[in-house]
XYZ file of C-alpha atoms in Angstrom:
462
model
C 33.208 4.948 6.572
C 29.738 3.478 6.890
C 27.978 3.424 10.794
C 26.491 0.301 11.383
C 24.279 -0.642 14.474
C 24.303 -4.104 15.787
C 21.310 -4.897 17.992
C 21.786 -8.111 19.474
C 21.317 -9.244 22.741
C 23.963 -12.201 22.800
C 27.442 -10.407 23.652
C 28.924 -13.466 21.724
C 27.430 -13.125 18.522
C 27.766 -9.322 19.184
C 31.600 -9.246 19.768
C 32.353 -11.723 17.058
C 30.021 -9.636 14.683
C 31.507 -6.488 15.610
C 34.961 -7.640 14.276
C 33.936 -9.216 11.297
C 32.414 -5.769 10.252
C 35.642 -3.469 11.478
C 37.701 -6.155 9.527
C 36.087 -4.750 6.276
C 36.652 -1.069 7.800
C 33.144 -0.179 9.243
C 32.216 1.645 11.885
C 30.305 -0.072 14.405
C 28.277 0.071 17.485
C 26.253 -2.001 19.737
C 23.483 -1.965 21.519
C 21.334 -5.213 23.495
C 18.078 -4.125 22.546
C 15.388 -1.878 20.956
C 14.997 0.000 24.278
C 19.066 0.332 24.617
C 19.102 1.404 20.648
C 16.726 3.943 20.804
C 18.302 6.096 24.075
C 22.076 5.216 23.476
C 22.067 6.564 19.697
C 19.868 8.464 17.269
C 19.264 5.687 14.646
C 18.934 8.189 12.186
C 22.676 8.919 11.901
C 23.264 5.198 11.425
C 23.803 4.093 7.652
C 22.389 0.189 8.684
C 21.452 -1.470 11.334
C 21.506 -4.718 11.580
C 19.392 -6.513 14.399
C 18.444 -9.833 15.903
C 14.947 -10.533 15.532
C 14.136 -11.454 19.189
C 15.120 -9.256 21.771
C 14.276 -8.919 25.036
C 11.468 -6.569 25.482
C 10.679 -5.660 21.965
C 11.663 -7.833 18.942
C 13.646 -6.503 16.229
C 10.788 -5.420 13.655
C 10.033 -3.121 15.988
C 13.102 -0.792 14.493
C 11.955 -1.398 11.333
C 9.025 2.050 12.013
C 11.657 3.600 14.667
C 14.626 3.439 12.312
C 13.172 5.936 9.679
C 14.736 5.496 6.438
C 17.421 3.335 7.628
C 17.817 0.037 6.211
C 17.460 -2.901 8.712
C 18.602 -6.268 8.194
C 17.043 -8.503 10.112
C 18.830 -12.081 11.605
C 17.684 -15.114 13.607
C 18.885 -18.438 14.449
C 15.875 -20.033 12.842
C 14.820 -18.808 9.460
C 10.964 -19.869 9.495
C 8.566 -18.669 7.025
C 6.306 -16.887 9.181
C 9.247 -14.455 10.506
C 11.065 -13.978 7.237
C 8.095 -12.975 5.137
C 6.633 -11.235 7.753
C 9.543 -9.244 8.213
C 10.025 -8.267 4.729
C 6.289 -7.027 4.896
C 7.183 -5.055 7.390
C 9.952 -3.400 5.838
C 13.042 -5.280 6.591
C 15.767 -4.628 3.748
C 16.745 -8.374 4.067
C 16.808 -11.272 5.790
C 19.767 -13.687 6.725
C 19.835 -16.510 9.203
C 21.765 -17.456 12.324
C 25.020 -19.231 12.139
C 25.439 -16.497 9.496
C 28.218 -17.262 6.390
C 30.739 -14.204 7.206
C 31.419 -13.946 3.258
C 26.958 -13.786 2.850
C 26.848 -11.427 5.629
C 29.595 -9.027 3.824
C 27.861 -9.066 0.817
C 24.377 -8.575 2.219
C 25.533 -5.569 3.807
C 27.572 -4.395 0.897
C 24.092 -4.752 -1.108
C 21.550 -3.260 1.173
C 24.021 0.100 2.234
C 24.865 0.315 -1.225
C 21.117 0.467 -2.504
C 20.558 2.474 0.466
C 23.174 5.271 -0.677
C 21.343 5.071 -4.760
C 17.975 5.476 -3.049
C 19.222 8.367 -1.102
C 21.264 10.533 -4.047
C 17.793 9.607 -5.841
C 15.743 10.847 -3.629
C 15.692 15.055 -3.876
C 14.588 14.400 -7.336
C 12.090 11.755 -6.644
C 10.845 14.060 -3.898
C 10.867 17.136 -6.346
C 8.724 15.326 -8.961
C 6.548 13.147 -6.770
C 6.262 14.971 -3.509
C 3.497 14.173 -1.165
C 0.133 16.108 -1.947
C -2.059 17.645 0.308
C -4.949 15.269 1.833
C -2.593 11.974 0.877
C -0.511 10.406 3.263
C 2.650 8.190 2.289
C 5.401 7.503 1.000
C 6.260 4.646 -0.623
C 7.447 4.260 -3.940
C 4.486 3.604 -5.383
C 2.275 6.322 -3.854
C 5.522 8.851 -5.305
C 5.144 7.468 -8.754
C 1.457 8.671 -8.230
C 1.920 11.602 -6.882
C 3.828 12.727 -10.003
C 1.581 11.515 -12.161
C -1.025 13.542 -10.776
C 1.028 16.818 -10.920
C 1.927 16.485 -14.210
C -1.893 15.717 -14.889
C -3.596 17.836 -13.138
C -3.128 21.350 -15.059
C -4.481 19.622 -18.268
C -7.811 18.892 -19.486
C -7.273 15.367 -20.087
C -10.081 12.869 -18.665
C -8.536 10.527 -16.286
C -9.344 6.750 -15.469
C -8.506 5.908 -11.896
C -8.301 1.940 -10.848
C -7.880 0.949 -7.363
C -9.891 -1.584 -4.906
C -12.421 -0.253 -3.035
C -11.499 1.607 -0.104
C -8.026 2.725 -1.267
C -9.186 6.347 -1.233
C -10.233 6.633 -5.062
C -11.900 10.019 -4.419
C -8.936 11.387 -2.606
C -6.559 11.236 -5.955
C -9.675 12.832 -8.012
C -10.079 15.685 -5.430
C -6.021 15.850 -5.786
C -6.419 16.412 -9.587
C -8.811 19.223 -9.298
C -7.150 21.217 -6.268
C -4.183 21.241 -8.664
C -6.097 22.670 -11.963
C -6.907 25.420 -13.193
C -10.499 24.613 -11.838
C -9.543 24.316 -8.441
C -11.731 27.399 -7.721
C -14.804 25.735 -9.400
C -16.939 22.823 -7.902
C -15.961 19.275 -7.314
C -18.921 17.158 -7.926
C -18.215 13.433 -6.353
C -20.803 10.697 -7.608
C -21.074 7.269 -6.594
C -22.841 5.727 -9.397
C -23.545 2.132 -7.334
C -25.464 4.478 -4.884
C -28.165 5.690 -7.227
C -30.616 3.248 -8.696
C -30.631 2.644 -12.282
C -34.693 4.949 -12.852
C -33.297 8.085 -10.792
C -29.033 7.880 -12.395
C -30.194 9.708 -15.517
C -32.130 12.181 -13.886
C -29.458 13.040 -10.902
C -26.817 13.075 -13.408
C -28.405 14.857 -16.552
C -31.170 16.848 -14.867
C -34.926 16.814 -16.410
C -37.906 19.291 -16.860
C -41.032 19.798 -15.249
C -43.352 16.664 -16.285
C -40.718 15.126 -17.773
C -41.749 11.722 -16.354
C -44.195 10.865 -13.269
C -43.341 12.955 -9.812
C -41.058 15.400 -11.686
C -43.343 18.372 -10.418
C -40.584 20.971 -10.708
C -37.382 21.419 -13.378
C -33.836 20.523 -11.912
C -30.406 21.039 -12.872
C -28.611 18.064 -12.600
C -25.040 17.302 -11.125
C -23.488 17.165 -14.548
C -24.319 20.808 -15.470
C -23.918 21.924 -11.697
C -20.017 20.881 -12.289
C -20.064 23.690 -15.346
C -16.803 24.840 -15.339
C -15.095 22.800 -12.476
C -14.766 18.561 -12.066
C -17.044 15.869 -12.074
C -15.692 12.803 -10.629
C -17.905 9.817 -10.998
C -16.657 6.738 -8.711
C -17.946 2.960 -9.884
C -18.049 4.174 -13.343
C -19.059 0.719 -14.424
C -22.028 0.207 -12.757
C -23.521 3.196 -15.105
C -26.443 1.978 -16.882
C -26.049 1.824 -20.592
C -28.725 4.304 -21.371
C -26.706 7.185 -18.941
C -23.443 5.897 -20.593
C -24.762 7.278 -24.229
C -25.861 10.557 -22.598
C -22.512 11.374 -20.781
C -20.448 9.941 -23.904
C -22.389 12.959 -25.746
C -21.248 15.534 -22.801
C -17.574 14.573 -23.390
C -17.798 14.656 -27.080
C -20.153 17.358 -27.729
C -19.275 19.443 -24.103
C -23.301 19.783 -23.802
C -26.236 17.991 -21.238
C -29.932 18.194 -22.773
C -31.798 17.261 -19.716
C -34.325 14.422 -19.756
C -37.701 16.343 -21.074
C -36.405 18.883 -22.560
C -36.253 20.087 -26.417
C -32.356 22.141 -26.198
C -29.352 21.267 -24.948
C -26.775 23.270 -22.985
C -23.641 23.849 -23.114
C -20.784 22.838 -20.228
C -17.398 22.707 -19.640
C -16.950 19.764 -17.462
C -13.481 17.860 -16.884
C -14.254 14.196 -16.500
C -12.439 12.081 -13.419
C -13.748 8.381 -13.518
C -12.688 5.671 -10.799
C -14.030 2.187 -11.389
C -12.419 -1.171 -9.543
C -13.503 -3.328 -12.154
C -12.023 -4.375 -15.727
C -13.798 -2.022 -18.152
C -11.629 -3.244 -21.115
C -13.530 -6.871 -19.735
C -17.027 -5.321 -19.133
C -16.555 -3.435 -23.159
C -15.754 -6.869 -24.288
C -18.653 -8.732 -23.006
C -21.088 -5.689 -24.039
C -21.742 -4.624 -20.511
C -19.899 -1.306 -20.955
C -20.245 0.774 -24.155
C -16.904 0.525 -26.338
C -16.950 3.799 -27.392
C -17.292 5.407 -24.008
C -14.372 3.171 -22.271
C -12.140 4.135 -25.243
C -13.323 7.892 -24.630
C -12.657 8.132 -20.484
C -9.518 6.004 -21.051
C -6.940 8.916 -21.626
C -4.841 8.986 -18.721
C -4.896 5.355 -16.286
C -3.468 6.382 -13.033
C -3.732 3.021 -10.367
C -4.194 3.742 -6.431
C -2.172 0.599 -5.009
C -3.745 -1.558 -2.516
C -2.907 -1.045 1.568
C -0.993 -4.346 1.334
C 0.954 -3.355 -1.201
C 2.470 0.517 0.177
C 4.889 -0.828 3.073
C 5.352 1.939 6.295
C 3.124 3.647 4.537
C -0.012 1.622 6.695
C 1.634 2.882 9.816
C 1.790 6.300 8.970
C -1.729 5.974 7.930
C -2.767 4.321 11.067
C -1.329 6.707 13.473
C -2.381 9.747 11.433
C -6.165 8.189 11.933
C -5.096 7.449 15.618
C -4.203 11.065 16.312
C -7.758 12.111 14.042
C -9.727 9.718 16.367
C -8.266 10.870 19.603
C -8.792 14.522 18.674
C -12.565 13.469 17.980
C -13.125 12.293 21.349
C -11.005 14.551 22.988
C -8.294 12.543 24.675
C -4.768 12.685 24.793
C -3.218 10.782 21.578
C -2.505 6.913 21.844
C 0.068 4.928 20.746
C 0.290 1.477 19.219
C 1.459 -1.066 21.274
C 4.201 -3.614 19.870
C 1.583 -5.823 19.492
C -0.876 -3.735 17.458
C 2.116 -2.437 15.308
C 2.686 -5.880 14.574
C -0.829 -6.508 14.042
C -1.639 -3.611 11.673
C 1.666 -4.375 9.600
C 0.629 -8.035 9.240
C -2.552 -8.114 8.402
C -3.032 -7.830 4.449
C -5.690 -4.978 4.885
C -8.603 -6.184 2.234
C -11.178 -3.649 3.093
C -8.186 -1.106 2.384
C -7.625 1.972 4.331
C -10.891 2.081 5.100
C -11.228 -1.023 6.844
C -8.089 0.666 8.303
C -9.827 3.645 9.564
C -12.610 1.285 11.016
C -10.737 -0.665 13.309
C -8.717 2.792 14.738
C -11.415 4.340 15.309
C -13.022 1.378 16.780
C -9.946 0.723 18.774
C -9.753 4.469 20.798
C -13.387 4.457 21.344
C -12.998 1.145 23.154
C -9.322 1.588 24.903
C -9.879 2.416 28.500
C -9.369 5.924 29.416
C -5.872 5.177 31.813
C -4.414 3.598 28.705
C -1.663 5.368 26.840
C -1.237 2.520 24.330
C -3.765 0.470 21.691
C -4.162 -2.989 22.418
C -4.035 -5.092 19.374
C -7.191 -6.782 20.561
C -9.081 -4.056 20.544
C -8.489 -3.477 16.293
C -10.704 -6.463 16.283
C -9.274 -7.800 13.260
C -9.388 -11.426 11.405
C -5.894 -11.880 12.288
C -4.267 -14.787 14.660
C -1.888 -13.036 16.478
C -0.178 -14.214 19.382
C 2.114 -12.291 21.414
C 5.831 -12.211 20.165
C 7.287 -14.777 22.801
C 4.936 -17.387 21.850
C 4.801 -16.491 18.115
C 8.797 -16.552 18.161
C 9.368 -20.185 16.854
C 12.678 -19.593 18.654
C 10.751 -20.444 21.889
C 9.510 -23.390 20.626
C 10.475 -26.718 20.496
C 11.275 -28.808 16.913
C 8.854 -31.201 16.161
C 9.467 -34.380 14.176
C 6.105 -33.443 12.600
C 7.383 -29.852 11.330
C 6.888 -29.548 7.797
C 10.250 -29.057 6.042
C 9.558 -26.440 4.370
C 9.074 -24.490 7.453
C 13.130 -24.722 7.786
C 13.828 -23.378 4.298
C 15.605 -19.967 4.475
C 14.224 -16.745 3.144
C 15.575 -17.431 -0.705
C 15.304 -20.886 -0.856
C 11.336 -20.506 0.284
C 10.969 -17.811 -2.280
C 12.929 -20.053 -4.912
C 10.972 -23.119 -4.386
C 7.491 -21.556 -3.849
C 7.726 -19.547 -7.411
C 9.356 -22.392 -9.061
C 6.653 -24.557 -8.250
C 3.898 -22.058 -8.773
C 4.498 -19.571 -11.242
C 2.846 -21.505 -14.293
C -0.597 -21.568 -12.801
C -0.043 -18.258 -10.870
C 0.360 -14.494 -11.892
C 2.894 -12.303 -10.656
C 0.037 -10.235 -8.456
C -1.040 -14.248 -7.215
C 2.187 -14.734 -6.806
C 3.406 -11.691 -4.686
C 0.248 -11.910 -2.137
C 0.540 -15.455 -1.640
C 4.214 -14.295 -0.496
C 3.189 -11.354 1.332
C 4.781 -8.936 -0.264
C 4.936 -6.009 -3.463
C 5.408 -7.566 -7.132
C 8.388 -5.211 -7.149
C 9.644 -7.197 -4.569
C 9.151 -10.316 -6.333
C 10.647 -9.006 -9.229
C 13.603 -7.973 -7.080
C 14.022 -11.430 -5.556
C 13.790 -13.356 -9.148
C 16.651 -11.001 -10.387
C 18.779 -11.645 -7.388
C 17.852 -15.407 -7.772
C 18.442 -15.642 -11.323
C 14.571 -17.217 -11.788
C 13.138 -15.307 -14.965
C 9.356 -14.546 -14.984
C 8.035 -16.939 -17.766
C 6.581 -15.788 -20.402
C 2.902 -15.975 -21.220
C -0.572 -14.873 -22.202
C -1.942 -12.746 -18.981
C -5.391 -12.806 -18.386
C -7.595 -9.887 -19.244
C -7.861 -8.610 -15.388
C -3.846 -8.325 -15.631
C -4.068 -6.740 -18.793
């Protein structure tokens, strides 16, 4: 018999909820908000919990980090877009609205335990081939998928590709890949192409000899050959200058560096980790990127997903930099506040985690010192957040002027807005403007019955 949790602060809706559920033989308790939740029961031995999304004292969403891997289904009596999307960005595992359909609400729960209970018998395998790796933090399904790719990876040979927007911790997954080689006890040599100008890349990279061009007063080994035996990971791969692409296309295909200058080459044995968060196959196309070398580096793809795009994971990220930050400046660890939970889930994160680690660590240096908890104003981020009262459209009043669309529920927003959108919109367009994972898109069109369209993609889907 599956436990479910009601958390709902009307004893009406409560009762009458209650009995619906026992009715289809579940087991069911109650609590009238987060606070009451948390110290009555531990949510973990719940199998759902289904909450109202405005509580008093902390809204709903606020289960959605406390709850674990719990499912929560989140309800209100006014299905607006702004609380529906943002709390399936949070992590809610659905959404139904107030005066709830007692047949929808049986099957919604029927759905989200039962997918809860397949993720669950799934999961010692998932965790046994994509466990988390040392340095990376998260667990999403994404970040699993990568984190068996990278184990099954790593002991070869094979020169991997890495894509990923700037910021998402490119370096991390390369550094990842070597701890888990056989050169793990050889260097790690981490270039950022973009950082070198294009007169000294050649000589950094490939070394040179005494006189070999104006100021070179001494020999020098260069980073390639100092890798000899270990990695070399070479981040912005693209912005290589075509002159330094032809030399290190020769040290993958002939395993040897001739340094600028000089008459012999040498031999090295040099594994090759690229990261680049532009379109090579684009750049090769358009003769900014040698062909031969993109075909050469392109053995394995792995793809570091944006912040947006990992779910919880951004708030085990965040608190893991809160608790790095705190140690810094040796004070006792904060916590986020409601607010800045909300905040830090909301926000869509473009500078990635490291705009992430940014505002954290700009947010303990300025807390005051009596604080215990962050104040969301204090992340100092482009986001219009008001507290949860005001931002509750449950506290405010209709207006004549609302635009209808604002009353849609959850699937008839996410019906209508792909409908009308998805022939001048990709799936990625598609998913952001929504605010949430294309996995989740695909999810909703299946349960929808809308079928992605087929059609040409454009070469940065590709």
């Amino acid at each position: 018999m599956s436990h479910i949790l009601i958390v709902e602060d009307e004893a009406i809706i409560r009762t009458a909820l209650r009995k619906l559920l026992e009715r289809h033989r579940y087991r069911v308790s109650e609590a009238g908000s987060v606070r009451e939740a948390t110290t009555k029961y531990r949510l973990s031995d719940m199998d759902l919990i289904i909450s109202d999304l405005r509580l008093p004292g902390a809204p709903g969403t606020d289960l959605l980090k406390l709850a674990g891997d719990v499912p929560v289904l989140i309800m209100t009596s006014y299905a607006s877009l702004r609380s529906a999307v943002d709390s399936m960005r949070m992590g809610a595992a659905d959404y139904i609205a107030k005066p709830f359909d007692h047949d929808e609400m049986i099957a919604t729960v029927r759905r989200v335990i039962g997918k809860a209970e397949q993720s669950r018998a799934q999961a010692p395998t998932a965790r046994q081939q994509g466990g988390a790796i040392a340095g990376m933090i998260g667990d999403s399904p994404v970040m699993r998928e990568l984190y068996a790719r990278i184990k099954k990876v790593a002991p070869t040979d094979a020169t991997v590709l890495v894509h990923g927007e700037t910021g998402t911790g490119k370096e991390l997954v390369a550094r990842a890949i070597h701890e888990q080689s056989r050169r793990a006890g050889k260097p790690l040599i981490s270039v950022n192409c973009a950082a070198i100008p294009e007169t000294l890349i050649e000589a950094e990279l490939f070394g040179h000899e005494k006189g070999a061009f104006t100021g070179a007063q001494t020999a020098r080994e260069g980073l390639v050959a100092a890798a000899d035996g270990g990695t070399l990971f070479l981040d912005e791969i693209g912005e290589l200058p075509l002159e330094a692409q032809a030399r290190l296309l020769r040290v993958l295909q002939e395993g040897e560096v001739r340094p600028i200058g000089a008459v012999e080459s040498r031999k090295v044995d040099v594994r090759l980790v690229a990261a680049t968060h532009r379109n090579l196959r684009q750049l090769a196309s358009e003769h900014k990127f040698r062909e031969d070398l993109y075909y050469r580096i392109n053995v394995v793809q792995m793809t570091l997903p944006p912040l947006r795009e990992r779910g919880k994971d951004v708030l085990s990220i965040a608190e893991h930099l809160l608790e790095k930050f705190c140690a810094r400046v040796e004070r006792p660890t904060l916590k986020l506040s409601p607010e800045a939970i909300q905040a830090v889930t909301t926000y869509t994160w473009p500078g990635n985690v490291r705009e992430l680690e940014n505002a954290i660590q700009r947010s303990v240096i300025l807390t005051e010192d009596d604080c215990t908890e962050i104040d969301h104003r204090t992340l100092d981020i482009d986001l219009d957040l008001v507290p949860v009262d005001e931002a509750d459209p449950e506290r405010r009043p209709r207006s004549l002027h609302t635009d209808p669309r604002e009353d849609l529920s959850l699937e008839d927003y996410f019906a209508r807005f792909v409908l009308e959108h998805q022939d001048t919109m990709s799936e990625t367009e598609l998913a952001k403007k929504l605010g949430v994972s294309r996995k989740c898109l695909w999810e909703r069109r299946q349960k929808l019955g809308i079928p992605r369209k087929k059609k040409s993609r454009t070469a940065a889907e590709a």
